[in-house]
Every structure is written in C-alpha cells, then in structure tokens.
PDB file of C-alpha atoms and ligand atoms in Angstrom:
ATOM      1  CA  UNK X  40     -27.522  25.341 -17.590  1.00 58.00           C
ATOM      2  CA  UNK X  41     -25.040  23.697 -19.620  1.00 61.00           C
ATOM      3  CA  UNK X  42     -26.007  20.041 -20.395  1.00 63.00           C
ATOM      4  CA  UNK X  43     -24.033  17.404 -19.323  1.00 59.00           C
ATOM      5  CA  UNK X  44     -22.680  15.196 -21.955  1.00 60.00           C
ATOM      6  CA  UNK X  45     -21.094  12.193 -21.461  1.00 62.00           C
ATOM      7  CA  UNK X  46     -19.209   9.649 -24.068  1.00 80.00           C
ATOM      8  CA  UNK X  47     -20.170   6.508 -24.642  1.00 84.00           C
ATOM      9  CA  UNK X  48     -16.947   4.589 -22.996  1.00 89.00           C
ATOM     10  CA  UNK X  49     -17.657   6.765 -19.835  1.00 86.00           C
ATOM     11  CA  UNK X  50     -21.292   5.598 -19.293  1.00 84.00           C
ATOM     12  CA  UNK X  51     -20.631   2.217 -19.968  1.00 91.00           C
ATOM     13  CA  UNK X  52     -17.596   2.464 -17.051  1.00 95.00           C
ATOM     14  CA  UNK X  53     -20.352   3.961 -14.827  1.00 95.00           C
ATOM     15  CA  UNK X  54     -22.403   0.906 -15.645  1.00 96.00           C
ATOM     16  CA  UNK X  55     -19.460  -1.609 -15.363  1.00 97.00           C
ATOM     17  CA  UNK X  56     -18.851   0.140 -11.738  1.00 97.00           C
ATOM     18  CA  UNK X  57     -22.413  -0.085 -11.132  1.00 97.00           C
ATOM     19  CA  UNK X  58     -22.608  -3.931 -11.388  1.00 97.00           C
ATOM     20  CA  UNK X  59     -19.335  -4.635 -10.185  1.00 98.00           C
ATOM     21  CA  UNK X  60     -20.431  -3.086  -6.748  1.00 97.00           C
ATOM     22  CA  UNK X  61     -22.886  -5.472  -6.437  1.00 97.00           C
ATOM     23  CA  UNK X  62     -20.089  -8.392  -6.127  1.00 96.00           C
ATOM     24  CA  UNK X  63     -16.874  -6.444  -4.761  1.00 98.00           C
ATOM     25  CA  UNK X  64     -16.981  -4.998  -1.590  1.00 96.00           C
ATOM     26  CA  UNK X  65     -13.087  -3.319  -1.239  1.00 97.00           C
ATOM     27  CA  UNK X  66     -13.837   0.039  -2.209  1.00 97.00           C
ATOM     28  CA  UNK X  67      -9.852   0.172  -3.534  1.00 98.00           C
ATOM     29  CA  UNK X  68     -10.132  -1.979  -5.704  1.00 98.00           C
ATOM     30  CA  UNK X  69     -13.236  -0.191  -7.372  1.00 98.00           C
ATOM     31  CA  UNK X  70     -11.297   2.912  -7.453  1.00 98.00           C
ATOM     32  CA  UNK X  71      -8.649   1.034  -9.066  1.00 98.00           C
ATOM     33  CA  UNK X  72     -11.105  -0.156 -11.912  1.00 98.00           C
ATOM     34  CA  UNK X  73     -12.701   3.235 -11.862  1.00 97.00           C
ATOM     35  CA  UNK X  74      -9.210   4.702 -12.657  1.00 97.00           C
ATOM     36  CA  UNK X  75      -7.566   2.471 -14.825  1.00 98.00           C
ATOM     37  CA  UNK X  76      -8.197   3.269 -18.244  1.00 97.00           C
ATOM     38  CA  UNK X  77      -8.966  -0.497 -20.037  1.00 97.00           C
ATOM     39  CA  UNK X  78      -9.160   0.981 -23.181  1.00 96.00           C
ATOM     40  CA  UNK X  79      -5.579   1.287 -23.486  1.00 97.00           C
ATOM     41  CA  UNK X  80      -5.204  -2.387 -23.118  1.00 98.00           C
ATOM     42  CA  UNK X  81      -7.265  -3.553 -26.212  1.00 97.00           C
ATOM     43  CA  UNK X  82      -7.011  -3.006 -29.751  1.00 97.00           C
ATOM     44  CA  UNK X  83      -8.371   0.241 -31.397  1.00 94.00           C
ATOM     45  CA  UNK X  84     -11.398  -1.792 -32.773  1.00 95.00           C
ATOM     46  CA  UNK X  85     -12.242  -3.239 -29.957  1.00 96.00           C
ATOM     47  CA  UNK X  86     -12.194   0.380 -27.297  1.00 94.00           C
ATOM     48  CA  UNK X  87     -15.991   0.415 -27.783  1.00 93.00           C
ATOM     49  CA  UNK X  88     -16.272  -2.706 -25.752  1.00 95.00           C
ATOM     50  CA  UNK X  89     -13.469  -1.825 -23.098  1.00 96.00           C
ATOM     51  CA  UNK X  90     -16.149  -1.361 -20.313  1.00 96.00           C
ATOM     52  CA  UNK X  91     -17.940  -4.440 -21.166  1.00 96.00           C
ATOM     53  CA  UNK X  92     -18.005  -7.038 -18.735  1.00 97.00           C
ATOM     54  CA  UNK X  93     -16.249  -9.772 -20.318  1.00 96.00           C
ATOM     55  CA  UNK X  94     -13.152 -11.075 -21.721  1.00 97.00           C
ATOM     56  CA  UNK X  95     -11.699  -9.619 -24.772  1.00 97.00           C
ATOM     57  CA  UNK X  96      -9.077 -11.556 -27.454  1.00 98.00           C
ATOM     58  CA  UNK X  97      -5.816  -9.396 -27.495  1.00 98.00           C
ATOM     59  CA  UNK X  98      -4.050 -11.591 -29.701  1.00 97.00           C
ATOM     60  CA  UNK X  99      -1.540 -14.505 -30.248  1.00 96.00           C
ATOM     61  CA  UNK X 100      -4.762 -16.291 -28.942  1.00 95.00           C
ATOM     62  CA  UNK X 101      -4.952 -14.664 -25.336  1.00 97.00           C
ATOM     63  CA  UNK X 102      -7.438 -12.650 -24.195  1.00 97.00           C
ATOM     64  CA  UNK X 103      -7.500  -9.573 -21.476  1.00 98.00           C
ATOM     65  CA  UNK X 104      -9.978 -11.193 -18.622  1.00 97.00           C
ATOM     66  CA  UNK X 105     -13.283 -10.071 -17.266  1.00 97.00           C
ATOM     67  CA  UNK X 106     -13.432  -6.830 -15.405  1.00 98.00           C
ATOM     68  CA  UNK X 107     -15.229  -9.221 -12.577  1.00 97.00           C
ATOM     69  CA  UNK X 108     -12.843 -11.421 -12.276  1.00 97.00           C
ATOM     70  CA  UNK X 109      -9.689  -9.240 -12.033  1.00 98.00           C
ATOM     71  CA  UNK X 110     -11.939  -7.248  -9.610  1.00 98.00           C
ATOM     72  CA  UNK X 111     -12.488 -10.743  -7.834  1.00 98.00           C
ATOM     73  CA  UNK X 112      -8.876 -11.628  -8.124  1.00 98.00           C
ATOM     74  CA  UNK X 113      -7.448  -8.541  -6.687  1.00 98.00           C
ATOM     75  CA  UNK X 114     -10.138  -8.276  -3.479  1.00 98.00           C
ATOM     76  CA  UNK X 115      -8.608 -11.791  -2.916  1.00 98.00           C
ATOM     77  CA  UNK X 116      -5.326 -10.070  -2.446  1.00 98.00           C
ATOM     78  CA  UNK X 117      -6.277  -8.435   0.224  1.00 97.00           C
ATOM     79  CA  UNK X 118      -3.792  -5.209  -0.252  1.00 98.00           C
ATOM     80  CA  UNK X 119      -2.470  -2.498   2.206  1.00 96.00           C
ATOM     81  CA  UNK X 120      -0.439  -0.902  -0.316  1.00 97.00           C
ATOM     82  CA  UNK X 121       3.394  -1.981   0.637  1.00 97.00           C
ATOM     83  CA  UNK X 122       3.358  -5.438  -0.581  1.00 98.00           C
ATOM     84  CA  UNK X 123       5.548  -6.993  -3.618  1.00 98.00           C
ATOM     85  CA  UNK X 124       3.276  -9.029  -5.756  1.00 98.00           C
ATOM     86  CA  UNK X 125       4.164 -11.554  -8.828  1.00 98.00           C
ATOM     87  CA  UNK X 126       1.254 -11.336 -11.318  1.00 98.00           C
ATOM     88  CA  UNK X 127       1.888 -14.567 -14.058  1.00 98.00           C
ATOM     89  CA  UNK X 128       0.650 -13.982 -17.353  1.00 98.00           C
ATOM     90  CA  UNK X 129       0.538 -10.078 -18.060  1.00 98.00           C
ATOM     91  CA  UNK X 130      -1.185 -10.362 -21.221  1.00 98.00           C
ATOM     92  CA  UNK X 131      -2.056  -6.537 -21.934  1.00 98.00           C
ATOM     93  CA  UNK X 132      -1.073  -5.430 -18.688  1.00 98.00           C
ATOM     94  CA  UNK X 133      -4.095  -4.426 -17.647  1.00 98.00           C
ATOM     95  CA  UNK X 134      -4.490  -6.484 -14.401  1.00 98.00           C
ATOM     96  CA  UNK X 135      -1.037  -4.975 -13.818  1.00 99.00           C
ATOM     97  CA  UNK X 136      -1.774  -1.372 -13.752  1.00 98.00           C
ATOM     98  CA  UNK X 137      -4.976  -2.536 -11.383  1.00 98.00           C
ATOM     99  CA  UNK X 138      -2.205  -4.078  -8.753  1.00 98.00           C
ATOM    100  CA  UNK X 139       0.092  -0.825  -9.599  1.00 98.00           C
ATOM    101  CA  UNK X 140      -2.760   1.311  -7.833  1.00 98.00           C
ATOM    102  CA  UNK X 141      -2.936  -0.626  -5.329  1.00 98.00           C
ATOM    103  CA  UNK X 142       0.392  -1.349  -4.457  1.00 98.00           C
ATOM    104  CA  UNK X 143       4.159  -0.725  -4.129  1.00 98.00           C
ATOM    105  CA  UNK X 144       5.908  -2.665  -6.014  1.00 98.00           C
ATOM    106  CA  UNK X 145       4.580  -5.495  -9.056  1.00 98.00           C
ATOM    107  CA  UNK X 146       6.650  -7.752 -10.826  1.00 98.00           C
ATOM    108  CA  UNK X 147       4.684  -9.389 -14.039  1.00 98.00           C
ATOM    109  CA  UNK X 148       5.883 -12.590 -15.952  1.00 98.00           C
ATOM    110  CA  UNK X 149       4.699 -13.234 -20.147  1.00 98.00           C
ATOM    111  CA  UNK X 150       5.771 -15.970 -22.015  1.00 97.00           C
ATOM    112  CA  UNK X 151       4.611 -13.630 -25.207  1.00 97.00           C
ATOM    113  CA  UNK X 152       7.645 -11.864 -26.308  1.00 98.00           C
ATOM    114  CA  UNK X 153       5.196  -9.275 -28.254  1.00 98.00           C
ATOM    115  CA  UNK X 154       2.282  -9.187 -25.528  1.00 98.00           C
ATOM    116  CA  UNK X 155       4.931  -8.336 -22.693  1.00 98.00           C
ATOM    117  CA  UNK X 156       6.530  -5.440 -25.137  1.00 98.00           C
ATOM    118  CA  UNK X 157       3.153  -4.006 -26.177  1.00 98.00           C
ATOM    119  CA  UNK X 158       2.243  -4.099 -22.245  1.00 98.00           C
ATOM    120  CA  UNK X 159       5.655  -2.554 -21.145  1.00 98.00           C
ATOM    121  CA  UNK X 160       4.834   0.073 -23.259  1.00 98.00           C
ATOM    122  CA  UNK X 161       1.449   0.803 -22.588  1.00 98.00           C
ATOM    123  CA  UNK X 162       2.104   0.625 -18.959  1.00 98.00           C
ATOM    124  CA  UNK X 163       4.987   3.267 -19.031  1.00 98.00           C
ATOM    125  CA  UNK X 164       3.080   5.608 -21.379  1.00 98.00           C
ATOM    126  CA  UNK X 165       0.335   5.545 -18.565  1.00 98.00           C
ATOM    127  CA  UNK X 166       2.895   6.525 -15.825  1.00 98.00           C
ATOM    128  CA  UNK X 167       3.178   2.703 -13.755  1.00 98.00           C
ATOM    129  CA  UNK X 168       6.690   2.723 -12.736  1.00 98.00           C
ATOM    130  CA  UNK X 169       6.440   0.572 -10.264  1.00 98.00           C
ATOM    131  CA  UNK X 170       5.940  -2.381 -12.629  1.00 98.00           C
ATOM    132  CA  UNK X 171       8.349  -4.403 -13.818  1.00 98.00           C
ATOM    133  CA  UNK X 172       7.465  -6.755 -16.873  1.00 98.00           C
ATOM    134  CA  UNK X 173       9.547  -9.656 -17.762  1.00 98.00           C
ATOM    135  CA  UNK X 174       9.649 -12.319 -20.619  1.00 98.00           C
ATOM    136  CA  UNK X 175       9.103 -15.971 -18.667  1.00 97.00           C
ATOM    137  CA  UNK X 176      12.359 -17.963 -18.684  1.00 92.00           C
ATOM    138  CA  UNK X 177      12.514 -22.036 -17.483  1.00 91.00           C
ATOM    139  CA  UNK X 178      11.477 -21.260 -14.656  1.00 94.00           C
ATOM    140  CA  UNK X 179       7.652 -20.423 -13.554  1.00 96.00           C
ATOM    141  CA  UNK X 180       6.926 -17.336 -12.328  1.00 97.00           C
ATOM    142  CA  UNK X 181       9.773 -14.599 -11.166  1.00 98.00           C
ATOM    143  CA  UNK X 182      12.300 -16.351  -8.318  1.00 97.00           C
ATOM    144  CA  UNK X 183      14.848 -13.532  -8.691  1.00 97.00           C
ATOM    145  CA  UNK X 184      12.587 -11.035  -7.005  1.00 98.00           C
ATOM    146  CA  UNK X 185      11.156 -13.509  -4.521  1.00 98.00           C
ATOM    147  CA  UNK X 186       9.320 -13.314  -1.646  1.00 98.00           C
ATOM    148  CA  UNK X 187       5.848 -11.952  -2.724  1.00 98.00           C
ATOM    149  CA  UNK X 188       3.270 -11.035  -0.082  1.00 98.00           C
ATOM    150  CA  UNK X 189       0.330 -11.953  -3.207  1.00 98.00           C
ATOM    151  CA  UNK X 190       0.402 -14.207  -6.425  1.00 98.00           C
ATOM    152  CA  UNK X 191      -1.994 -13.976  -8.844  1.00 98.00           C
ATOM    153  CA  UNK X 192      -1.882 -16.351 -11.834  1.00 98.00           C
ATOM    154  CA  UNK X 193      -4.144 -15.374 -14.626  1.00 98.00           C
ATOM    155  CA  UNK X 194      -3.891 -18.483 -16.676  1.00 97.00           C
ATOM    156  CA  UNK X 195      -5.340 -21.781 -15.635  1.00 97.00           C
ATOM    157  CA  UNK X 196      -3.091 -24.728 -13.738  1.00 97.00           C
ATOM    158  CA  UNK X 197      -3.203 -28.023 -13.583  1.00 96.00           C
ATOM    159  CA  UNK X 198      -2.315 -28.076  -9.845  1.00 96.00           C
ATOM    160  CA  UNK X 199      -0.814 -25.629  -7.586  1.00 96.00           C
ATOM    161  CA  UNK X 200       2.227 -25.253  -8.268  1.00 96.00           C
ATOM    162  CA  UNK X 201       4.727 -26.148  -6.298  1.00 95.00           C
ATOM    163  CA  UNK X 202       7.215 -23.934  -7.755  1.00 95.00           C
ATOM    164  CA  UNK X 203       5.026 -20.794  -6.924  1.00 96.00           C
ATOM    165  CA  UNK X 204       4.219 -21.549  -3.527  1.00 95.00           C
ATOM    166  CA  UNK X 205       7.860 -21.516  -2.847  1.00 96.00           C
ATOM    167  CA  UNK X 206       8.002 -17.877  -3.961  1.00 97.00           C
ATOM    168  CA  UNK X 207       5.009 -16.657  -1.503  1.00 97.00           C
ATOM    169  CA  UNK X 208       6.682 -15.041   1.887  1.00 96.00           C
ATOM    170  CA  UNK X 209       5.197 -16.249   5.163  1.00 93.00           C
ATOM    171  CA  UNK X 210       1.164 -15.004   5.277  1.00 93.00           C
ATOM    172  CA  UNK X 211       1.537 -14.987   1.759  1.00 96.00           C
ATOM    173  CA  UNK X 212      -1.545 -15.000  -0.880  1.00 98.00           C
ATOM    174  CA  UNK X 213      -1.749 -16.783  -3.581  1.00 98.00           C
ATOM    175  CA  UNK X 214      -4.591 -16.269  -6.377  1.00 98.00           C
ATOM    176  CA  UNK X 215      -5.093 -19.548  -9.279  1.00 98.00           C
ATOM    177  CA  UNK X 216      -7.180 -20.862 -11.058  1.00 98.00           C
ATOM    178  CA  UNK X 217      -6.978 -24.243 -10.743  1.00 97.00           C
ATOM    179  CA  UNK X 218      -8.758 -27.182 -13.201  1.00 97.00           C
ATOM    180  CA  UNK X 219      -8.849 -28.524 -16.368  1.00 94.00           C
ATOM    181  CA  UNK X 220      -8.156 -26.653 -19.361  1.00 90.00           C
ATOM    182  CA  UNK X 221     -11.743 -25.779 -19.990  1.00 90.00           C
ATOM    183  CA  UNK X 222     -12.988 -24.882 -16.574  1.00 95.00           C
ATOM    184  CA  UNK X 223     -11.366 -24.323 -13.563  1.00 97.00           C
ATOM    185  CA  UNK X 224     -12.084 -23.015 -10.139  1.00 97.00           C
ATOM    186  CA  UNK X 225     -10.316 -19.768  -8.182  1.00 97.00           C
ATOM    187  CA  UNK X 226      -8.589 -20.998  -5.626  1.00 98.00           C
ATOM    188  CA  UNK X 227      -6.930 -18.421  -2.728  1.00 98.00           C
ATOM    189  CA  UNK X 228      -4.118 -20.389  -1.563  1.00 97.00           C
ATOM    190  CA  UNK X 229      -2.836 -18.978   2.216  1.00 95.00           C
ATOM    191  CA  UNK X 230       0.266 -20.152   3.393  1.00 87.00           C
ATOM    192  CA  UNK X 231       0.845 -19.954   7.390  1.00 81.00           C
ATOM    193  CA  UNK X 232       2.782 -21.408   9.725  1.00 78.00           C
ATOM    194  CA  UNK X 233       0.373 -24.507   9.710  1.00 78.00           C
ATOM    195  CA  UNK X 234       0.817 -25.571   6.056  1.00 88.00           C
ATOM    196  CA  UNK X 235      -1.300 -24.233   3.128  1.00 92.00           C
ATOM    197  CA  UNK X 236      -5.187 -23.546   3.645  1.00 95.00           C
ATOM    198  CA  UNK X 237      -6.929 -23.400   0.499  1.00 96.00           C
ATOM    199  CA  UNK X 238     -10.088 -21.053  -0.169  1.00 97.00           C
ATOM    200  CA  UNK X 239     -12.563 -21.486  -3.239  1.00 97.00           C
ATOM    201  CA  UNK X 240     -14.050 -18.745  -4.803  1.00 96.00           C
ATOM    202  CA  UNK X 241     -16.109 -19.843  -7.669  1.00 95.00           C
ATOM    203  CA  UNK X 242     -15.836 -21.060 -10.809  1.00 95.00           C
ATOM    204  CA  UNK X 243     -13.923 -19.458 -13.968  1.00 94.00           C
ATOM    205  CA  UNK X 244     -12.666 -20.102 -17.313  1.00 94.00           C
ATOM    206  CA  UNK X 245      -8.849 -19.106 -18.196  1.00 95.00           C
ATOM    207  CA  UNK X 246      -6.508 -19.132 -21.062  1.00 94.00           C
ATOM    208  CA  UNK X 247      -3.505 -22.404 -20.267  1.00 95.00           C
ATOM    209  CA  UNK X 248      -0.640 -22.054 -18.357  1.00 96.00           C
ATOM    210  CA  UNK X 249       2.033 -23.323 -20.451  1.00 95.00           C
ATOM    211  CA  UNK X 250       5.078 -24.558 -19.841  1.00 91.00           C
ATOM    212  CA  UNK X 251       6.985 -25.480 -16.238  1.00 89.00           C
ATOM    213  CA  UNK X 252       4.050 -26.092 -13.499  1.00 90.00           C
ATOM    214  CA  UNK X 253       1.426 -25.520 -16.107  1.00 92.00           C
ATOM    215  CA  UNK X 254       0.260 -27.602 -19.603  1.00 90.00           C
ATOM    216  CA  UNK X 255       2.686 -29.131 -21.643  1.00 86.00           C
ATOM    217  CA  UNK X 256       2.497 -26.918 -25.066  1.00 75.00           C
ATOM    218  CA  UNK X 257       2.045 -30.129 -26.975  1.00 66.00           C
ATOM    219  CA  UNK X 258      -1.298 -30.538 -25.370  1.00 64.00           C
ATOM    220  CA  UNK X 259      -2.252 -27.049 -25.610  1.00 66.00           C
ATOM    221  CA  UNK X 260      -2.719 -26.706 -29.161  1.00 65.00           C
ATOM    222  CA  UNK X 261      -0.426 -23.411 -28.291  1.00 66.00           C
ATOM    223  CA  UNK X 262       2.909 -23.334 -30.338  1.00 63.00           C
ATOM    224  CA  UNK X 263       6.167 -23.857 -28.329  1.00 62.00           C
ATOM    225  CA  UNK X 264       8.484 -20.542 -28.245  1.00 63.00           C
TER     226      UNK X 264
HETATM  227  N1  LIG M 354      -3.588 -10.685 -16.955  1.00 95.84           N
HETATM  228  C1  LIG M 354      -3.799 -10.468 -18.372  1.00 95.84           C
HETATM  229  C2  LIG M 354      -4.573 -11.594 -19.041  1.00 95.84           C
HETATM  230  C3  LIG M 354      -3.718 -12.765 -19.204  1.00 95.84           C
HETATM  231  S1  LIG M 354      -4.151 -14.014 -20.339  1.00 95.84           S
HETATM  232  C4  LIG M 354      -4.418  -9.133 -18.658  1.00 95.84           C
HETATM  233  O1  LIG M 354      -4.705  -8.395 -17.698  1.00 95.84           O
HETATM  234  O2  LIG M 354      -4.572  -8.803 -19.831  1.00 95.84           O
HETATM  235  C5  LIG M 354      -2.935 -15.177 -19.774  1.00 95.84           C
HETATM  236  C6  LIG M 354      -1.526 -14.871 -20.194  1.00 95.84           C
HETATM  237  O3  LIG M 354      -0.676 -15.824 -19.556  1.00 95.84           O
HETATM  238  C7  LIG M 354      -1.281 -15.027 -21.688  1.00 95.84           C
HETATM  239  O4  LIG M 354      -0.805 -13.830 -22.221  1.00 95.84           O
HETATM  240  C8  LIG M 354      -0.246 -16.146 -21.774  1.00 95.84           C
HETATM  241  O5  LIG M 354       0.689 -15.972 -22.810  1.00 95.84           O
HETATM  242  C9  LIG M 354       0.408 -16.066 -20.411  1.00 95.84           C
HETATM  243  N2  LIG M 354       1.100 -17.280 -19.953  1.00 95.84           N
HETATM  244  C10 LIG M 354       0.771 -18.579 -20.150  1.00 95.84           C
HETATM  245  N3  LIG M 354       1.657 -19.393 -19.546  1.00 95.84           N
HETATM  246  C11 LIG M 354       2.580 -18.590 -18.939  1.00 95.84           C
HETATM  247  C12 LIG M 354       3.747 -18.829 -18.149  1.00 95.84           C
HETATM  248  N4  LIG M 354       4.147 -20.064 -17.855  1.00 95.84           N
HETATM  249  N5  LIG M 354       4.447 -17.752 -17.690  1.00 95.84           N
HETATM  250  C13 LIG M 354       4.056 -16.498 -18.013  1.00 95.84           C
HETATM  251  N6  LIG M 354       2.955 -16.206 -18.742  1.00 95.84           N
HETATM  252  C14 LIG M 354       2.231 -17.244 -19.204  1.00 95.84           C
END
C-alpha cells in the first residue's frame, strides 16, 4: 500500500478545521474555510502559517484576521446563497472569497489603493467573479449597490454607523465590531420592522475604521490618503 503523504499546509488546515468545529456549527461555512485556499492571501514568507489560527500582518499595517473570527463573522450572516452582501475593509480578500462561496453576489470596499489591487487580483486568479472590489470614496461603505441582505465590517467602529445601517435592506444583517480602538466587541446588528435589535457575540480586537463613520486618521496614527 502506497503511503499517504500529506504537506505540511494541508495538516495544519485539517487541524485549523478540527478546532474550528468545535466553535462553528454551519457546516457551509466550514466548507467554505475548508475550500478557500488562505495561502494565497498572505505573503510568500508567511504561507507556512496560513492555517494558523490567528491574524497575520499583510502590510501597509493591516492584517488578514483570524480564521475564527471570519468563521464567526460569516455564521453571523446567516447565508442561503442569493443574498448581496457589502464586506468593508477587504484587506487581502480573503474574507471575500469565504462570502463568494457562500453567496451570489459580494461587493467589497478598501481604502488601500494597493491592498484592494493585490486582492482584485488574487481573487480573479482564483476564479471569484462574483466579487466586486472597490477603492472607498467619501462615503462609508458601497451606497451605489445598496440594499445588502448582510454587512460585515472587518475593522473596528466607534459606533454603528449610521451610514451603514441605511444600506442594510429590510431583515438585513449587519456584522461590527464595535469599541474602542484597542478592544471591541462583535456586535450582529438586525434591522426589522421594529427598529434595530442588537446581538453580542464576544469580544475581538480589529484594525481602525478610518475615515467617514469610523476614526478620524489623525487619531489613528494611520496616514491620511
Ligand atoms: N477582511 C480582511 C481584513 C481586513 S483588515 C481580510 O480578509 O484580509 C481591515 C481593512 O479595513 C484594512 O485593509 C483597512 O485598510 C480597511 N479599512 C479601514 N477603514 C476603511 C474604510 N472606511 N473603508 C474601507 N476599508 C477600510
């Protein structure tokens, strides 16, 4: 019998899967992770760590997040498949090709001019066509395209924003951290009929948002653009 060899990044996504079934429940969303390869999203000297749970620096002082929490983040979502969703803050793209798998159509904001390139390209050389990245302009997040069934904001607020909540359709989800800059909580944020019911889900640690609805650059220690 032949033996079976696998490489390193492999077993350590086996593990990764392994501990992030303790926590996530939507079997999707695993598959997702599963299939996505996060490799793709880091630099070349940092693909030995792809499948480690944690956050990785991808430059211009951003990182990629933790496999957990994008996992987290997505669950939250709560996807059938048809939806529209505004992702703020596409970094490598990574949490964008996770949302392409699991859904029709994503439209992802950067305020990066060379993060939202690198992830444009990565994400077409991997086949997602049904993501749309765009540099930020004044305004937060993507109105154009508006309404999105889910939000997820992968950078930490201040508040809720306002702004945002304007963009979710009726039912809508939205996904923020929400805190100071140093620690913040995920919030879901549900808007129905009744108003705006607000879920926590635990406590996290995200890169600013900067600019309308977010920090102020000044305070960030982030350069203005
Ligand atoms: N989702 C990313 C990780 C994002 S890190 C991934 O999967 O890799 C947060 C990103 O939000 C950073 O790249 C930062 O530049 C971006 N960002 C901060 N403020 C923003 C804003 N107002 N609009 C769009 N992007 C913003």
């Amino acid at each position: 019998m032949p033996k079976v060899t696998y490489s390193l990044l492999e077993r350590t996504k086996a593990q990764l899967l392994a501990e992030l079934s303790r926590d996530i429940r939507d079997e999707r969303v695993l598959a997702a992770i599963a299939k996505v390869p996060r490799q793709r999203f880091v630099s070349d000297d940092l693909r030995a760590f792809a499948y480690d749970n944690r956050p990785l620096p991808i430059g211009h002082g951003q990182t990629i997040s933790q496999p957990l929490i994008v996992a987290m983040m997505t669950e939250a979502l709560d996807l059938r498949g048809d939806e529209k969703v505004l992702e703020l803050g596409t970094g490598s793209g990574y949490q964008a090709a996770i949302l392409a798998e699991l859904t029709a159509q994503v439209v992802t904001v950067e305020r990066i001019a060379p993060l939202a390139e690198q992830a444009a390209a990565v994400l077409a050389e991997l086949g997602y066509d049904n993501v749309q990245v765009h540099l930020a302009g004044d305004a937060l997040g993507w109105p154009e395209e508006a309404p999105y069934e889910g939000i997820l904001v992968t950078a930490a607020a201040p508040d809720v924003p306002s702004s945002l909540v304007e963009q979710l359709a009726p039912q809508g989800r939205l996904v923020i951290p929400v805190g100071a800059q140093d620690v913040q909580e995920l919030l879901l944020v549900t808007n129905s009929r009744g108003g705006l019911a607000i879920k926590r889900l635990g406590p996290c640690r995200f890169v600013p948002l900067l600019g309308a609805g977010g920090w102020s650059t000044a305070d960030s220690g982030f350069p203005e653009l």
